[in-house]
mmCIF file of C-alpha atoms in Angstrom:
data_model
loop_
_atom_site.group_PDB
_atom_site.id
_atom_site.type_symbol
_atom_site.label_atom_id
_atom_site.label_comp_id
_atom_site.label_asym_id
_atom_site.label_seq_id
_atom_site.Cartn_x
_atom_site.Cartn_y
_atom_site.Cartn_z
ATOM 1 C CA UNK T 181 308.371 245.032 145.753
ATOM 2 C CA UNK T 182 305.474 243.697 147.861
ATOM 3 C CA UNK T 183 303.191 245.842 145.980
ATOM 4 C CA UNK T 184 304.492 244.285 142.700
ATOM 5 C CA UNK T 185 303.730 240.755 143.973
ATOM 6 C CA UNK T 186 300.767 241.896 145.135
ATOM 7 C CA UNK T 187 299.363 243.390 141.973
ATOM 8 C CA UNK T 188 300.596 240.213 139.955
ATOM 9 C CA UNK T 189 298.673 237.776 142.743
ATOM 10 C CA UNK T 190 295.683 240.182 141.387
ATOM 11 C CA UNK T 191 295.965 239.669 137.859
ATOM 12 C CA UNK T 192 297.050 236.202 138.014
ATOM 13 C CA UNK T 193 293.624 235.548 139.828
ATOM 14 C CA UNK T 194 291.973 237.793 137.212
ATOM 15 C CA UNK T 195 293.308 235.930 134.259
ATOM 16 C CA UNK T 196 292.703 232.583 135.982
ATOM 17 C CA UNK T 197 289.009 233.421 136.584
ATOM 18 C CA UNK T 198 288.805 234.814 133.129
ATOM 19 C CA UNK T 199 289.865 231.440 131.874
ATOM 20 C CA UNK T 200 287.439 229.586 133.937
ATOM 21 C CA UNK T 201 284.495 231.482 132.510
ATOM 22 C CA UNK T 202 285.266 230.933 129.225
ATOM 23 C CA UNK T 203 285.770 227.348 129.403
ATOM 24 C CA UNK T 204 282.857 227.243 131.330
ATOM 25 C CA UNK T 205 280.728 229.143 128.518
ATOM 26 C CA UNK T 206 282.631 226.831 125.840
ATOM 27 C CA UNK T 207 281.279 223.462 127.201
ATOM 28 C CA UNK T 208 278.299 225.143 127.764
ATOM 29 C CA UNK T 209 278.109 225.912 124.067
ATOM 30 C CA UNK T 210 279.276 222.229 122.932
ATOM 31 C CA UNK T 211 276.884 221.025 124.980
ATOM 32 C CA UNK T 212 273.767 222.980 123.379
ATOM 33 C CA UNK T 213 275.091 221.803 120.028
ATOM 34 C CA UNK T 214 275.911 218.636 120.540
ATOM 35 C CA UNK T 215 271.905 217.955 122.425
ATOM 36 C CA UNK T 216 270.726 220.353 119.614
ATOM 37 C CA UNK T 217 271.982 217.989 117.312
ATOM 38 C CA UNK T 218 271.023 215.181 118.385
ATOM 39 C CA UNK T 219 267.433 216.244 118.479
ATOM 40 C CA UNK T 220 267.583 217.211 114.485
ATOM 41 C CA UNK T 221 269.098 214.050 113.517
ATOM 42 C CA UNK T 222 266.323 212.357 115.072
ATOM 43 C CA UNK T 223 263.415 214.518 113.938
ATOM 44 C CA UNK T 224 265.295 213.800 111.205
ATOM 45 C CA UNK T 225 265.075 210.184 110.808
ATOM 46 C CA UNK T 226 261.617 209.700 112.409
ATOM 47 C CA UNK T 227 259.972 210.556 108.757
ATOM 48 C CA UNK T 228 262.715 208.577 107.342
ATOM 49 C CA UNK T 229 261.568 205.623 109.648
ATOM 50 C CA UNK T 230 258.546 205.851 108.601
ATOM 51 C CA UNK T 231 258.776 206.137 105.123
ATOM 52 C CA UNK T 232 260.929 203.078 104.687
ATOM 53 C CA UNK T 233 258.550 201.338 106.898
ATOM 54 C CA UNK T 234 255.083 202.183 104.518
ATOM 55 C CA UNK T 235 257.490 200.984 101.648
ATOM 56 C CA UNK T 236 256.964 197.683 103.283
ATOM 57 C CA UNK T 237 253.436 197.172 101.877
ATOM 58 C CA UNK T 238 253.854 198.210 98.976
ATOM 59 C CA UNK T 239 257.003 195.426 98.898
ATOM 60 C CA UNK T 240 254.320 192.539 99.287
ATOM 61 C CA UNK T 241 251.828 193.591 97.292
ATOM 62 C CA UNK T 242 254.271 193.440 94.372
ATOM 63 C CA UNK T 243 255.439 190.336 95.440
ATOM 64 C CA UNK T 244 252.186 188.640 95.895
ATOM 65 C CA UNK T 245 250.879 190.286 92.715
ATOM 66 C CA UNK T 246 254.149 188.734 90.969
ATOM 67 C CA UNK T 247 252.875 185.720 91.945
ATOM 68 C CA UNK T 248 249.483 186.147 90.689
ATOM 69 C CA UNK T 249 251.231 186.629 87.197
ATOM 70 C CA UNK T 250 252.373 182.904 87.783
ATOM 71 C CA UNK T 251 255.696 184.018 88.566
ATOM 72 C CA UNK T 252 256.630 182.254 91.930
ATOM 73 C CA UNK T 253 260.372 182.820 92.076
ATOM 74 C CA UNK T 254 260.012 186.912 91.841
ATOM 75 C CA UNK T 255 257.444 186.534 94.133
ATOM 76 C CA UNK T 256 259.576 184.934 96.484
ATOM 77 C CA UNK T 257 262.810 187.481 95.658
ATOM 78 C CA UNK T 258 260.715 190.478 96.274
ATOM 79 C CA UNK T 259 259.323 188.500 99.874
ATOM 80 C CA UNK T 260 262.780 188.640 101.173
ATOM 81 C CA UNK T 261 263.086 192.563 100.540
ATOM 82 C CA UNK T 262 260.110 192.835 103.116
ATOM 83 C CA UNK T 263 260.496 190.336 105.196
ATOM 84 C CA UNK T 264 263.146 188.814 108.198
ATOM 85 C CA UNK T 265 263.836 185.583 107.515
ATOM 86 C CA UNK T 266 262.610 184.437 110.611
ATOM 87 C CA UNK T 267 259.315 185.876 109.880
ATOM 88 C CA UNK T 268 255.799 184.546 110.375
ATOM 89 C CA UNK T 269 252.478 184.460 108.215
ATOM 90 C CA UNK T 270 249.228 184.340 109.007
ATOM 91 C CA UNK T 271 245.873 184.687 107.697
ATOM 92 C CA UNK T 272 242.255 184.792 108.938
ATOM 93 C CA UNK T 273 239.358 184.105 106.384
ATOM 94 C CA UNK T 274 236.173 185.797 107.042
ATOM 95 C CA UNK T 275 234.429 182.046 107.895
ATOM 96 C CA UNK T 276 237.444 181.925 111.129
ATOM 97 C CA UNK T 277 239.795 179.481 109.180
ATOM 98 C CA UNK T 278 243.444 180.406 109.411
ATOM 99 C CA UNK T 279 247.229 179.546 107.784
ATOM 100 C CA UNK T 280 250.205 180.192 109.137
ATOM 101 C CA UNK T 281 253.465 179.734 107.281
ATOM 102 C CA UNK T 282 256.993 180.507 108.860
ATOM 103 C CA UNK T 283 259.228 182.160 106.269
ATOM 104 C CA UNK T 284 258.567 183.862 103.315
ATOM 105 C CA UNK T 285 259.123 181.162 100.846
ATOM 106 C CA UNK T 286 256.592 178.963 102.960
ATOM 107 C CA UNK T 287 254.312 181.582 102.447
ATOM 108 C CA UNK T 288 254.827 182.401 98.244
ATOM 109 C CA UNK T 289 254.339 178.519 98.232
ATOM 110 C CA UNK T 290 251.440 178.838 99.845
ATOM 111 C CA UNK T 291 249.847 182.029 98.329
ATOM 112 C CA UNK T 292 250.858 180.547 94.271
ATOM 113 C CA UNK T 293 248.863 177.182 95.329
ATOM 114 C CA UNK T 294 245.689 179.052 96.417
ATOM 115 C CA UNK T 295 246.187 181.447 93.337
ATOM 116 C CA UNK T 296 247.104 178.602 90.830
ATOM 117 C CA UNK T 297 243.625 176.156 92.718
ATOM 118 C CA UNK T 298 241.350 179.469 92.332
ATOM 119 C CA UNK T 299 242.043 179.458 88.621
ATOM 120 C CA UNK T 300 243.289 182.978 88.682
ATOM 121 C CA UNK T 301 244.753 184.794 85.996
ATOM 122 C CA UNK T 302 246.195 187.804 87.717
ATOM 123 C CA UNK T 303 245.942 189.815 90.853
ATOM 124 C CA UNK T 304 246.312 193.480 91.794
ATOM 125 C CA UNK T 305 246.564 194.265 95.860
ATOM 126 C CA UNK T 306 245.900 197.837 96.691
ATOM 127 C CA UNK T 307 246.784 198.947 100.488
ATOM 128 C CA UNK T 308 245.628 202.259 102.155
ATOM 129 C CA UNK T 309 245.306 204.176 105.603
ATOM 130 C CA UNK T 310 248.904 203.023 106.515
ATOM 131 C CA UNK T 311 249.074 203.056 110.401
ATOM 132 C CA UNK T 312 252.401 203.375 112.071
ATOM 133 C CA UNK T 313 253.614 203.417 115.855
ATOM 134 C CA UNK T 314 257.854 203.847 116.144
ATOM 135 C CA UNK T 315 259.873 203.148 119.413
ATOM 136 C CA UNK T 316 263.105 202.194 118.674
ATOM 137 C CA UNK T 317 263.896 199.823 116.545
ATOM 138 C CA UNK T 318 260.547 198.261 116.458
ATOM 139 C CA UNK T 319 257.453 199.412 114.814
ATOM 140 C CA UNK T 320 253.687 198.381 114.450
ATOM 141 C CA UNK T 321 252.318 198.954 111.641
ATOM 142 C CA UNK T 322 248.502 198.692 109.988
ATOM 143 C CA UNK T 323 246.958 198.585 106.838
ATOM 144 C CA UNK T 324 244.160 198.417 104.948
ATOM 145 C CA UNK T 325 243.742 195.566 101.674
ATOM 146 C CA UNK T 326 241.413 195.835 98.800
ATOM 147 C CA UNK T 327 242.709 192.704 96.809
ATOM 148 C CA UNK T 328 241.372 191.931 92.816
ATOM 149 C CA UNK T 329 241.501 188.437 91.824
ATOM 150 C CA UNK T 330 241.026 187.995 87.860
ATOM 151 C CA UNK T 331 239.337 184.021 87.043
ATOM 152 C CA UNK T 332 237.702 185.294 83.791
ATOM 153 C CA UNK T 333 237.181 188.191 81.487
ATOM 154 C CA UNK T 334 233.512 187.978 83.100
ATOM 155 C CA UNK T 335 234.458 186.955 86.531
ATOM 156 C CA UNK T 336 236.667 188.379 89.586
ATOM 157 C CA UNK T 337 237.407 187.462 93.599
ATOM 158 C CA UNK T 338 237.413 190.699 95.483
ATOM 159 C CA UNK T 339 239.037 190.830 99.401
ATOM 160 C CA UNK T 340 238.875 193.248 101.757
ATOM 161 C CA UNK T 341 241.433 192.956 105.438
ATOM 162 C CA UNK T 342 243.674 194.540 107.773
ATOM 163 C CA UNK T 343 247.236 193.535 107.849
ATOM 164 C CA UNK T 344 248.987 193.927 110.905
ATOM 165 C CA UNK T 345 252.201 193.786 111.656
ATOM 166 C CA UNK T 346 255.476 194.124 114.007
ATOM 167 C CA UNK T 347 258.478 195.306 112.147
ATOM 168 C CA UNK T 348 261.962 195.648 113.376
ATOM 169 C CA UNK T 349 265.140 197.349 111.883
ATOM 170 C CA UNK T 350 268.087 194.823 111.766
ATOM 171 C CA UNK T 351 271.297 195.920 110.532
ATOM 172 C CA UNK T 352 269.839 199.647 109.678
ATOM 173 C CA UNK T 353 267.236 197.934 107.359
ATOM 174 C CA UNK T 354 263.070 197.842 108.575
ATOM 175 C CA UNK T 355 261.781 194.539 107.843
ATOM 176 C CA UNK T 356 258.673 192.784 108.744
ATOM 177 C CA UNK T 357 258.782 190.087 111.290
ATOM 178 C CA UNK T 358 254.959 189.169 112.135
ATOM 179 C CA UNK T 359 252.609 190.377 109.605
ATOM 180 C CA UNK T 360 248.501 188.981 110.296
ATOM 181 C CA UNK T 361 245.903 189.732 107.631
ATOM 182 C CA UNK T 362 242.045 189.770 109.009
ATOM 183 C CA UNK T 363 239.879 189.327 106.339
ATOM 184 C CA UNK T 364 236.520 191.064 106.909
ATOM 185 C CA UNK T 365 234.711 189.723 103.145
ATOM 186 C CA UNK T 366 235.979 187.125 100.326
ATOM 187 C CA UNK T 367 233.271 188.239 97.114
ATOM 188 C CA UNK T 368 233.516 187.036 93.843
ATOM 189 C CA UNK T 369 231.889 189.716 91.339
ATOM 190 C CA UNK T 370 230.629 188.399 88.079
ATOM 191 C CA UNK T 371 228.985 190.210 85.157
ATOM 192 C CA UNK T 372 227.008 189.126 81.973
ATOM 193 C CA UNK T 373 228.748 187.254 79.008
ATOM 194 C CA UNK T 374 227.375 189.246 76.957
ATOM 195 C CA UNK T 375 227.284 193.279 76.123
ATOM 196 C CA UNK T 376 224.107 194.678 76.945
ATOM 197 C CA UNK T 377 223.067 198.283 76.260
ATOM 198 C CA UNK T 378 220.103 197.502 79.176
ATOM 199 C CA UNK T 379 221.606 198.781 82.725
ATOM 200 C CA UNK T 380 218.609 196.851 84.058
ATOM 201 C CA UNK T 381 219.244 193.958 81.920
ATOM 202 C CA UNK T 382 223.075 194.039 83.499
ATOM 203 C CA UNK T 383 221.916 194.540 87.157
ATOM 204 C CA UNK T 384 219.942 191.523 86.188
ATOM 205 C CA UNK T 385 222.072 189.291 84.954
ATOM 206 C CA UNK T 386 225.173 190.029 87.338
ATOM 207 C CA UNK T 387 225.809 188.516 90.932
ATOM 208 C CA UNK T 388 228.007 188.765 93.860
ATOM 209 C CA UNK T 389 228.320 185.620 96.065
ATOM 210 C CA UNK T 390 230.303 185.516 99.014
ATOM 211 C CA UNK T 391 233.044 182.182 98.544
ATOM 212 C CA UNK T 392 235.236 180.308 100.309
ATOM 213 C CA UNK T 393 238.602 180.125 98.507
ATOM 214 C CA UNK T 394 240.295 176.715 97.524
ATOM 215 C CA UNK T 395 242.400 176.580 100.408
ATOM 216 C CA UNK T 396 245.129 173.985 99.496
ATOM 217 C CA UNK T 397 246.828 172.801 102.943
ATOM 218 C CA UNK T 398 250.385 172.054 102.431
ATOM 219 C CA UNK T 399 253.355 170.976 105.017
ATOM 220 C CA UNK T 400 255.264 173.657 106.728
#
């Protein structure tokens, strides 16, 4: 009888242990899946991140180009896709004057006056070598602007700048909350009024002149 209990206090142990090591080896195996995981969602969603970030320019430059059509209210519908509402403007000309507008409608308002004072007809804003830095949910982001500014069939305002910018994600969404643009030249390109077949004759005849855009200054 005592040898009974005794080989039942055995196997009871056995079993018990048994148990413990594979409870042991489950968690252990949740717990590689579960940290696994977590490190492919966010490899994951860095590229994501930054994707929807870079989308961001290209968001204002339609905007602003919108509004070099003449077309102030798209403009300012396509600002608040890119843009926190608390956001803030600025700009830097190349001579060291500035403008800073708080909101994006401030700022359409002021971008359509110095479009509409400069005479121009259209716009196209081209941005390149895209720079972004993610931790968390903030971002800082740079990029370079070659901007086209059409006054005539003859005649056009080029710009060249940096943006930079701190963007945040609110609410799952990346918007931009400080964006500053450094403007490193401000040209205005002209060519001849009339066809020539003379490449001299052209190179002659056409200029490039380095302006200060009609900077209207209007209440914030």
């Amino acid at each position: 009888m005592e040898k009974r209990r005794e080989n039942g206090g055995i196997v009871s142990k056995a079993i018990s242990f048994l148990l413990n090591r594979i409870t042991l080896i489950a968690l252990a195996v949740i717990l590689v899946l579960f940290v696994g995981g977590k490190f492919e969602v966010a490899s994951a969603t860095q590229p994501n991140a930054e994707l929807e970030i870079q989308k961001l320019t290209s968001c204002y430059a339609l905007g602003t180009d919108a509004i070099g059509r003449g077309n102030l209210q798209e403009g300012k519908n396509i600002y608040r896709d890119c843009f926190t509402q608390d956001s803030v403007l600025t700009a830097i000309f190349p001579d060291g004057a500035t403008q800073t507008n708080y909101g994006t409608d401030s700022w359409a308002d002021f971008v359509y006056s110095v479009f509409q004072g400069n005479g121009y007809t259209a716009t196209q804003h081209l941005m390149g070598t895209i720079n972004i830095s993610i931790q968390n949910n903030q971002a800082t982001m740079t990029s370079y602007l070659h901007a086209t500014h059409k006054r005539s069939e003859t005649s056009i305002d080029v710009a060249n700048g940096t943006y930079e910018d701190q963007v945040v994600n609110r609410n799952g969404r990346w918007k931009i909350r400080n964006r500053t643009l450094k403007l490193i030249d401000f040209l205005n390109l002209s060519s001849p009024t009339t066809a020539s077949s003379s490449t001299n004759a052209r190179s002659a005849n056409s200029s490039t002149t380095f302006i200060r855009p009609n900077i209207p200054r209007i209440k914030e």
